[in-house]
Short mmCIF file of C-alpha atoms in Angstrom, two decimals:
data_model
loop_
_atom_site.label_atom_id
_atom_site.label_comp_id
_atom_site.label_asym_id
_atom_site.label_seq_id
_atom_site.Cartn_x
_atom_site.Cartn_y
_atom_site.Cartn_z
CA MET A 147 0.39 -20.24 -17.89
CA PRO A 148 0.19 -21.92 -14.46
CA PRO A 149 -2.62 -20.56 -11.97
CA PRO A 150 -1.40 -18.26 -9.26
CA VAL A 151 -0.57 -20.18 -6.11
CA ASP A 152 -0.30 -17.48 -3.68
CA THR A 153 -3.58 -17.84 -1.52
CA LYS A 154 -2.63 -15.18 1.07
CA LYS A 155 -4.21 -11.85 0.26
CA VAL A 156 -4.40 -8.51 1.38
CA ASN A 157 -6.78 -5.60 0.65
CA THR A 158 -5.90 -3.36 -2.51
CA ASP A 159 -6.92 -0.09 -0.97
CA LEU A 160 -4.38 -0.61 1.96
CA PHE A 161 -1.71 -1.37 -0.76
CA ALA A 162 -2.51 1.46 -2.98
CA LEU A 163 -2.76 3.84 0.04
CA THR A 164 0.52 2.56 1.42
CA TYR A 165 2.17 3.24 -1.79
CA GLY A 166 0.76 6.75 -1.81
CA SER A 167 1.92 7.37 1.62
CA ILE A 168 5.46 6.38 0.54
CA ILE A 169 5.21 8.77 -2.50
CA SER A 170 4.18 11.62 -0.33
CA GLN A 171 6.86 11.00 2.12
CA LEU A 172 9.51 11.06 -0.53
CA LEU A 173 8.11 14.23 -1.98
CA ILE A 174 8.69 15.82 1.51
CA ASP A 175 12.09 14.25 1.98
CA CYS A 176 13.61 14.82 -1.53
CA GLU A 177 14.70 17.99 -2.98
CA ASN A 178 13.30 17.63 -6.47
CA VAL A 179 11.17 15.32 -8.48
CA ASP A 180 14.06 13.68 -10.32
CA GLU A 181 15.37 12.36 -6.92
CA VAL A 182 12.08 10.94 -6.06
CA ASN A 183 11.97 9.13 -9.32
CA LYS A 184 15.59 7.77 -8.42
CA GLN A 185 14.60 6.87 -5.14
CA LEU A 186 11.46 4.96 -6.29
CA ASP A 187 13.60 2.99 -8.69
CA ARG A 188 16.07 2.25 -6.11
CA MET A 189 13.06 0.90 -3.69
CA GLY A 190 11.82 -1.09 -6.57
CA TYR A 191 15.13 -2.69 -7.27
CA ASN A 192 15.45 -3.76 -3.64
CA ILE A 193 12.01 -5.32 -3.88
CA GLY A 194 12.75 -7.01 -6.96
CA LEU A 195 15.92 -8.63 -5.50
CA ARG A 196 13.66 -10.27 -2.97
CA MET A 197 10.39 -10.74 -4.95
CA ILE A 198 12.28 -13.01 -7.45
CA GLU A 199 12.93 -15.70 -4.67
CA ASP A 200 9.31 -15.51 -3.69
CA TYR A 201 8.27 -15.84 -7.28
CA LEU A 202 10.49 -18.72 -8.01
CA ALA A 203 9.52 -20.59 -4.91
CA LYS A 204 5.80 -20.13 -5.58
CA SER A 205 5.61 -20.71 -9.23
CA SER A 206 8.51 -23.33 -9.59
CA SER A 207 9.04 -22.11 -13.11
CA PRO A 208 11.93 -23.41 -15.24
CA LYS A 209 14.73 -21.26 -16.69
CA CYS A 210 13.68 -18.81 -19.34
CA ARG A 211 14.81 -19.81 -22.83
CA ASP A 212 14.32 -16.50 -24.48
CA LEU A 213 13.07 -12.90 -23.98
CA LYS A 214 9.49 -14.06 -25.14
CA ASP A 215 9.66 -16.39 -22.28
CA VAL A 216 10.71 -13.72 -19.92
CA ALA A 217 7.67 -11.46 -21.12
CA GLU A 218 5.39 -14.44 -20.34
CA LYS A 219 6.81 -14.93 -16.80
CA ILE A 220 6.69 -11.06 -16.15
CA GLN A 221 3.07 -11.13 -17.17
CA HIS A 222 2.34 -14.12 -14.91
CA ALA A 223 4.16 -12.34 -12.08
CA PHE A 224 2.01 -9.38 -12.41
CA GLN A 225 -1.06 -11.52 -12.18
CA MET A 226 0.22 -13.18 -9.18
CA TYR A 227 1.21 -9.99 -7.26
CA LEU A 228 -0.80 -7.19 -8.51
CA ASN A 229 -3.82 -9.05 -9.79
CA VAL A 230 -3.67 -7.47 -13.22
CA THR A 231 -2.54 -8.96 -16.31
CA PRO A 232 -0.51 -6.51 -18.51
CA GLY A 233 -0.41 -6.89 -22.30
CA VAL A 234 2.95 -7.67 -24.06
CA ASP A 235 3.31 -5.87 -27.23
CA HIS A 236 5.62 -3.59 -29.52
CA TRP A 237 8.49 -6.10 -29.92
CA SER A 238 11.41 -4.78 -31.62
CA GLN A 239 12.75 -6.20 -34.94
CA ALA A 240 15.60 -7.81 -33.13
CA ASN A 241 13.31 -9.33 -30.49
CA ASP A 242 15.28 -7.59 -27.81
CA GLU A 243 12.98 -5.13 -26.60
CA PHE A 244 9.25 -5.09 -25.74
CA SER A 245 6.69 -3.17 -23.67
CA LEU A 246 4.34 -4.13 -21.09
CA ILE A 247 0.96 -2.42 -21.28
CA LEU A 248 -1.22 -1.81 -18.27
CA TYR A 249 -4.71 -0.72 -18.50
CA SER A 250 -5.61 -0.42 -15.05
CA ASN A 251 -3.47 -0.95 -12.06
CA PRO A 252 -4.22 -1.15 -8.27
CA LEU A 253 -1.44 1.28 -7.39
CA THR A 254 -3.09 4.27 -9.18
CA GLU A 255 -6.53 3.60 -7.85
CA PHE A 256 -7.06 6.97 -5.87
CA VAL A 257 -4.41 8.90 -7.92
CA GLU A 258 -4.54 12.18 -9.60
CA LEU A 259 -1.24 14.00 -10.46
CA PRO A 260 -1.20 17.64 -9.97
CA ASP A 261 0.29 19.73 -12.76
CA SER A 262 3.30 20.53 -10.68
CA LEU A 263 4.40 16.88 -10.63
CA GLN A 264 4.14 16.07 -14.36
CA THR A 265 7.82 15.03 -14.60
CA MET A 266 7.36 12.47 -11.69
CA ASN A 267 6.82 8.88 -12.77
CA TYR A 268 4.41 7.62 -10.23
CA LEU A 269 4.98 4.18 -10.96
CA ASN A 270 8.76 4.33 -11.17
CA ILE A 271 8.81 1.54 -8.60
CA LEU A 272 7.77 -0.97 -11.27
CA PRO A 273 10.69 -0.83 -13.71
CA GLY A 274 13.00 -0.98 -10.70
CA VAL A 275 11.13 -4.12 -9.60
CA ILE A 276 11.55 -5.84 -12.99
CA ARG A 277 15.10 -4.84 -13.17
CA GLY A 278 16.07 -6.12 -9.84
CA ALA A 279 14.13 -9.44 -10.19
CA LEU A 280 15.69 -10.09 -13.68
CA GLU A 281 19.24 -9.30 -12.59
CA MET A 282 18.90 -12.00 -10.08
CA VAL A 283 18.47 -14.54 -12.64
CA SER A 284 21.21 -12.97 -14.79
CA ILE A 285 19.03 -11.58 -17.50
CA PRO A 286 20.26 -7.74 -17.13
CA VAL A 287 17.57 -5.31 -18.69
CA ARG A 288 16.85 -1.70 -18.73
CA ALA A 289 13.34 -0.69 -17.93
CA TRP A 290 11.48 2.51 -17.90
CA ILE A 291 8.23 4.22 -18.13
CA LYS A 292 7.47 5.13 -21.57
CA SER A 293 3.94 6.53 -21.30
CA ASP A 294 1.74 6.97 -18.22
CA HIS A 295 -1.97 6.81 -17.85
CA LEU A 296 -1.84 9.44 -15.16
CA LYS A 297 -0.49 11.93 -17.38
CA GLY A 298 -3.24 11.62 -19.79
CA ASP A 299 -1.77 8.90 -22.04
CA HIS A 300 -3.99 6.06 -23.25
CA GLU A 301 -2.40 3.38 -21.24
CA THR A 302 0.74 2.90 -19.18
CA GLU A 303 3.54 1.55 -20.93
CA ILE A 304 6.78 -0.11 -19.43
CA ARG A 305 9.49 -0.60 -22.10
CA ILE A 306 11.84 -3.31 -21.27
CA GLN A 307 15.11 -3.78 -23.15
CA SER A 308 17.58 -6.61 -22.79
CA VAL A 309 21.27 -5.53 -22.35
CA ASN A 310 23.69 -7.87 -23.93
CA LYS A 311 25.79 -9.84 -21.60
CA LYS A 312 29.58 -9.38 -22.13
CA MET B 241 -16.66 1.13 -28.32
CA ASP B 242 -13.24 0.03 -28.60
CA VAL B 243 -10.69 -0.12 -25.82
CA SER B 244 -8.66 2.81 -26.69
CA GLU B 245 -11.83 5.04 -26.98
CA PHE B 246 -12.92 3.68 -23.61
CA MET B 247 -9.64 4.67 -22.13
CA ALA B 248 -9.64 7.97 -23.53
CA ASN B 249 -13.02 8.76 -22.16
CA ARG B 250 -11.90 7.59 -18.80
CA ALA B 251 -8.84 9.63 -18.94
CA LYS B 252 -10.83 12.87 -19.18
CA LYS B 253 -12.99 12.07 -16.13
CA SER B 254 -11.45 13.13 -12.94
CA ILE B 255 -10.97 10.83 -10.11
CA VAL B 256 -14.07 11.99 -8.21
CA ASP B 257 -16.06 10.80 -11.10
CA GLN B 258 -15.42 7.29 -10.59
CA PRO B 259 -17.64 4.96 -8.59
CA ILE B 260 -16.59 4.02 -5.19
CA VAL B 261 -18.50 1.07 -4.75
CA LYS B 262 -16.73 -2.09 -5.99
CA SER B 263 -16.28 -5.71 -5.17
CA GLN B 264 -13.52 -6.59 -2.86
CA VAL B 265 -10.38 -6.90 -4.82
CA THR B 266 -7.24 -8.38 -3.16
CA ILE B 267 -3.78 -8.69 -4.04
CA SER B 268 -0.85 -11.06 -2.72
CA LEU B 269 0.27 -10.48 0.67
CA SER B 270 3.93 -10.76 -0.49
CA ALA B 271 3.55 -7.75 -2.60
CA PHE B 272 2.32 -5.71 0.31
CA SER B 273 4.86 -6.98 2.55
CA LEU B 274 7.68 -6.39 0.35
CA LEU B 275 6.34 -2.78 -0.27
CA PHE B 276 5.98 -2.28 3.58
CA CYS B 277 9.47 -3.59 4.09
CA GLU B 278 10.85 -1.01 1.93
CA LEU B 279 8.93 1.75 3.71
CA VAL B 280 10.43 0.54 7.18
CA GLU B 281 13.88 0.26 5.55
CA TYR B 282 13.53 3.98 4.16
CA SER B 283 12.17 5.22 7.47
CA GLN B 284 14.95 3.56 9.29
CA ALA B 285 17.68 5.12 7.05
CA LYS B 286 15.98 8.70 7.66
CA SER B 287 15.65 8.35 11.45
CA SER B 288 18.20 8.11 14.09
CA THR B 289 16.45 6.73 17.22
CA ILE B 290 13.68 3.95 17.59
CA GLN B 291 11.23 6.67 18.83
CA GLU B 292 11.77 8.61 15.54
CA LEU B 293 11.29 5.65 13.46
CA GLN B 294 8.08 4.71 15.08
CA THR B 295 6.86 8.36 14.69
CA ARG B 296 7.82 8.25 10.91
CA LEU B 297 6.06 4.91 10.45
CA ALA B 298 2.99 6.27 12.39
CA ASP B 299 2.89 9.51 10.21
CA ALA B 300 2.88 7.15 7.14
CA GLY B 301 -0.21 5.44 8.69
CA ARG B 302 -1.83 8.66 9.46
CA HIS B 303 -1.48 9.61 5.85
CA ILE B 304 -3.66 6.56 5.03
CA GLY B 305 -6.11 6.93 7.87
CA TYR B 306 -7.22 10.43 6.90
CA ARG B 307 -8.20 9.05 3.42
CA ILE B 308 -9.41 5.60 4.03
CA ILE B 309 -11.88 6.39 6.77
CA ASP B 310 -14.18 8.28 4.08
CA LEU B 311 -13.91 5.50 1.84
CA ILE B 312 -15.05 2.98 4.25
CA VAL B 313 -17.76 5.01 5.81
CA ASN B 314 -19.23 5.66 2.35
CA ARG B 315 -18.76 2.18 0.91
CA ASP B 316 -19.71 0.01 3.83
CA LYS B 317 -21.63 2.23 6.19
CA ASN B 318 -24.24 3.90 3.85
CA PHE B 319 -22.66 7.26 4.66
CA ARG B 320 -23.49 7.20 8.25
CA ARG B 321 -20.84 7.97 10.84
CA GLU B 322 -21.04 7.12 14.49
CA THR B 323 -21.05 9.67 17.20
CA ARG B 324 -20.74 7.59 20.40
CA VAL B 325 -17.49 6.33 21.68
CA ILE B 326 -18.59 2.83 21.91
CA ASN B 327 -20.19 2.55 18.60
CA MET B 328 -17.27 4.20 16.94
CA LEU B 329 -14.90 1.69 18.45
CA MET B 330 -17.11 -1.25 17.58
CA PHE B 331 -17.09 0.15 14.17
CA ILE B 332 -13.29 0.24 13.99
CA LYS B 333 -13.05 -3.23 15.47
CA THR B 334 -15.36 -4.92 13.04
CA VAL B 335 -16.35 -3.07 9.78
CA PHE B 336 -13.09 -0.99 9.61
CA TRP B 337 -10.69 -3.80 10.42
CA ARG B 338 -12.49 -6.17 8.04
CA ALA B 339 -12.28 -3.73 5.15
CA LEU B 340 -8.44 -3.13 5.76
CA PHE B 341 -7.32 -6.49 7.00
CA ASN B 342 -9.98 -8.87 5.97
CA LYS B 343 -10.63 -9.96 9.74
CA GLU B 344 -11.94 -8.44 12.85
CA ALA B 345 -9.70 -7.26 15.43
CA ASP B 346 -9.42 -9.80 18.20
CA LYS B 347 -10.32 -7.96 21.35
CA LEU B 348 -11.61 -4.56 22.49
CA GLU B 349 -11.26 -3.66 26.20
CA GLN B 350 -11.80 -0.68 28.35
CA ALA B 351 -9.32 0.31 31.07
CA ASN B 352 -10.73 -0.17 34.54
CA ASP B 353 -9.56 2.93 36.11
CA ASP B 354 -9.61 5.47 33.25
CA SER B 355 -12.83 6.04 31.13
CA SER B 356 -10.88 7.75 28.38
CA ILE B 357 -8.52 4.73 27.77
CA TYR B 358 -9.42 1.64 25.44
CA TYR B 359 -7.37 -1.25 24.30
CA LEU B 360 -7.73 -2.87 21.04
CA ILE B 361 -5.95 -6.08 20.85
CA GLU B 362 -4.60 -7.75 17.75
CA GLN B 363 -2.55 -11.00 17.86
CA GLU B 364 -0.70 -10.70 14.88
CA PRO B 365 -1.13 -7.57 12.69
CA ILE B 366 -0.06 -8.13 9.10
CA THR B 367 2.75 -5.46 9.45
CA ASN B 368 4.53 -7.86 12.06
CA LYS B 369 4.00 -11.02 10.16
CA PHE B 370 7.57 -11.18 8.84
CA VAL B 371 9.32 -8.99 11.30
CA SER B 372 11.55 -10.07 14.08
CA THR B 373 12.66 -7.48 16.39
CA PRO B 374 16.31 -7.56 17.46
CA LYS B 375 16.79 -7.20 21.18
CA ASP B 376 18.67 -3.94 20.74
CA LYS B 377 15.78 -2.41 19.19
CA GLY B 378 13.85 -2.49 22.44
CA ASN B 379 10.13 -1.90 22.18
CA PHE B 380 10.01 -1.09 18.46
CA ASN B 381 6.84 -2.28 16.77
CA CYS B 382 5.99 -2.05 13.13
CA ALA B 383 2.36 -1.84 14.14
CA SER B 384 2.81 1.76 14.75
CA PHE B 385 2.02 2.04 11.08
CA ILE B 386 -1.43 0.72 11.99
CA ALA B 387 -1.68 2.82 15.25
CA GLY B 388 -1.24 5.95 12.98
CA ILE B 389 -4.13 4.73 10.66
CA ILE B 390 -6.47 4.29 13.62
CA GLU B 391 -5.52 7.70 15.22
CA ALA B 392 -6.06 9.46 11.95
CA SER B 393 -9.29 7.77 11.24
CA LEU B 394 -10.77 8.52 14.74
CA GLU B 395 -9.50 12.05 14.48
CA GLN B 396 -11.31 12.48 11.27
CA CYS B 397 -14.59 11.39 12.82
CA CYS B 398 -14.09 14.08 15.63
CA PHE B 399 -12.63 11.83 18.25
CA PRO B 400 -9.26 13.48 19.02
CA ASN B 401 -7.19 10.92 20.52
CA LYS B 402 -3.74 9.48 20.99
CA VAL B 403 -2.76 5.79 19.97
CA SER B 404 0.12 4.04 21.29
CA VAL B 405 1.54 0.64 20.57
CA HIS B 406 2.28 -2.06 23.21
CA TRP B 407 3.53 -5.48 23.30
CA HIS B 408 0.90 -7.20 25.34
CA GLN B 409 -1.13 -10.26 24.20
CA GLY B 410 0.26 -9.95 20.83
CA THR B 411 -0.07 -6.25 19.96
CA THR B 412 -2.18 -3.86 21.84
CA PHE B 413 -3.32 -0.47 20.48
CA MET B 414 -3.90 1.89 23.51
CA ILE B 415 -6.43 4.40 22.42
CA LYS B 416 -6.64 7.58 24.78
CA PHE B 417 -9.28 9.89 23.94
CA ASP B 418 -9.15 13.56 24.63
CA ASP B 419 -11.00 15.24 27.64
CA SER B 420 -13.33 16.86 25.01
CA VAL B 421 -14.45 13.41 23.88
CA VAL B 422 -14.91 12.09 27.43
CA LYS B 423 -16.90 15.36 28.16
CA ARG B 424 -19.08 15.02 25.17
CA GLU B 425 -19.83 11.46 25.94
CA LYS B 426 -20.90 12.28 29.42
CA ARG B 427 -23.19 14.93 28.00
CA LEU B 428 -24.81 12.68 25.60
CA THR B 429 -25.33 9.95 28.11
CA THR B 430 -27.22 12.08 30.60
CA LYS B 431 -29.60 13.46 27.98
#
C-alpha cells in the first residue's frame, strides 16, 4: 500500500462539526428521517463523483483487477481522506460482496443519537461516496450501512455489493 | 481485553464520559473541501437570493461556533475564559484560529472612529480556497460560514455581536459588538 501523499490537512473537529451542522440542517429541512437518509446518500454520491478524480490524481493507482483489489483501494482512500483504516471482512462465497468495518471514525466524534432518530443513518454519506466514486471507474456497486456504532452495535459496518455489468 | 469487549464497554459510555484532551488529529483538506462544497451547493439549492445563501451558510457556522468554543476553552485554555474585549479577540486570533485552521489569523485591527468595531483579516480562508465567485454573484463570500463560527463563539462567551464579511485585503470579518459590551468594557477600564 503506497503511503498517503496528501500533505494538506485540516482539523478533524472542524470537519466533524461541519458534518454535524449539515445533518442538523437536513433534519430541519426534510420532512422525515427517510428523506434525510436519501439526501445524505445523494450528497455522498456527488462527493464521490469528484473525489475519485482527486484520489486517482494523488495515488496514481492502476486499474483494479478484481473486487479484492477494489477493497484494498477503498481502504487506502479511507486512510488518505479520513485518517482511519477500516477492516475488510465478511466476504461472500462468490467474492462479490464484502464489508468495511470502522471501529472509530472522525465523523462521529461528538455524536450521540437521540432515541427519536434511531432510523437515521448518521453516516449515510459514506455509502454514497463509495457508490459515486466506483461508478466513475465503471464498477457499479450497491453500498449500505449494515450496522451502526451509534445505535449500540459493536462497530460500524458498511456492506458493499458488486452489481453485475450487463 | 479483546477488541470487541473494549468496543462494547465504550458503547455503553455516554459521549460526555469520553476525555476531551487528545493530540491534534488531522484529516485531508480535500475531504473537508468536498464536504463543504456539498454544503454550499445544498444551501444554494434551498435559497433564492445571495443574501439568503450567506445567511444559511452563517447559520451552519453558528451551529459549529456554539459547540466548538467550549471544546477549545477546555482543551487549550485550562478552562479559563476571557472577560475583556481585547483579550477575547486576541484569543480568537491566536488560539482559536490555530485550533480550527492550524494557523493564526493574519491581522486584527480596530476601527478608528468606532470603539465597538474590530476587523479580523484573513488572506485566504480555507472555505475560499477552491471557490471562484462569478461576477453575477456580487459580494458573495463563502467565508460567511467562518463569520458564523466567530459570531456564535463570541456570543457564547457573553460578547453579543454581529459579524459581517467583506472583500478587503483578502477577507475581512467585521466584528461589531453590542452597546452592552462597550458599556461593560468602559466600566471595567475605569475600575
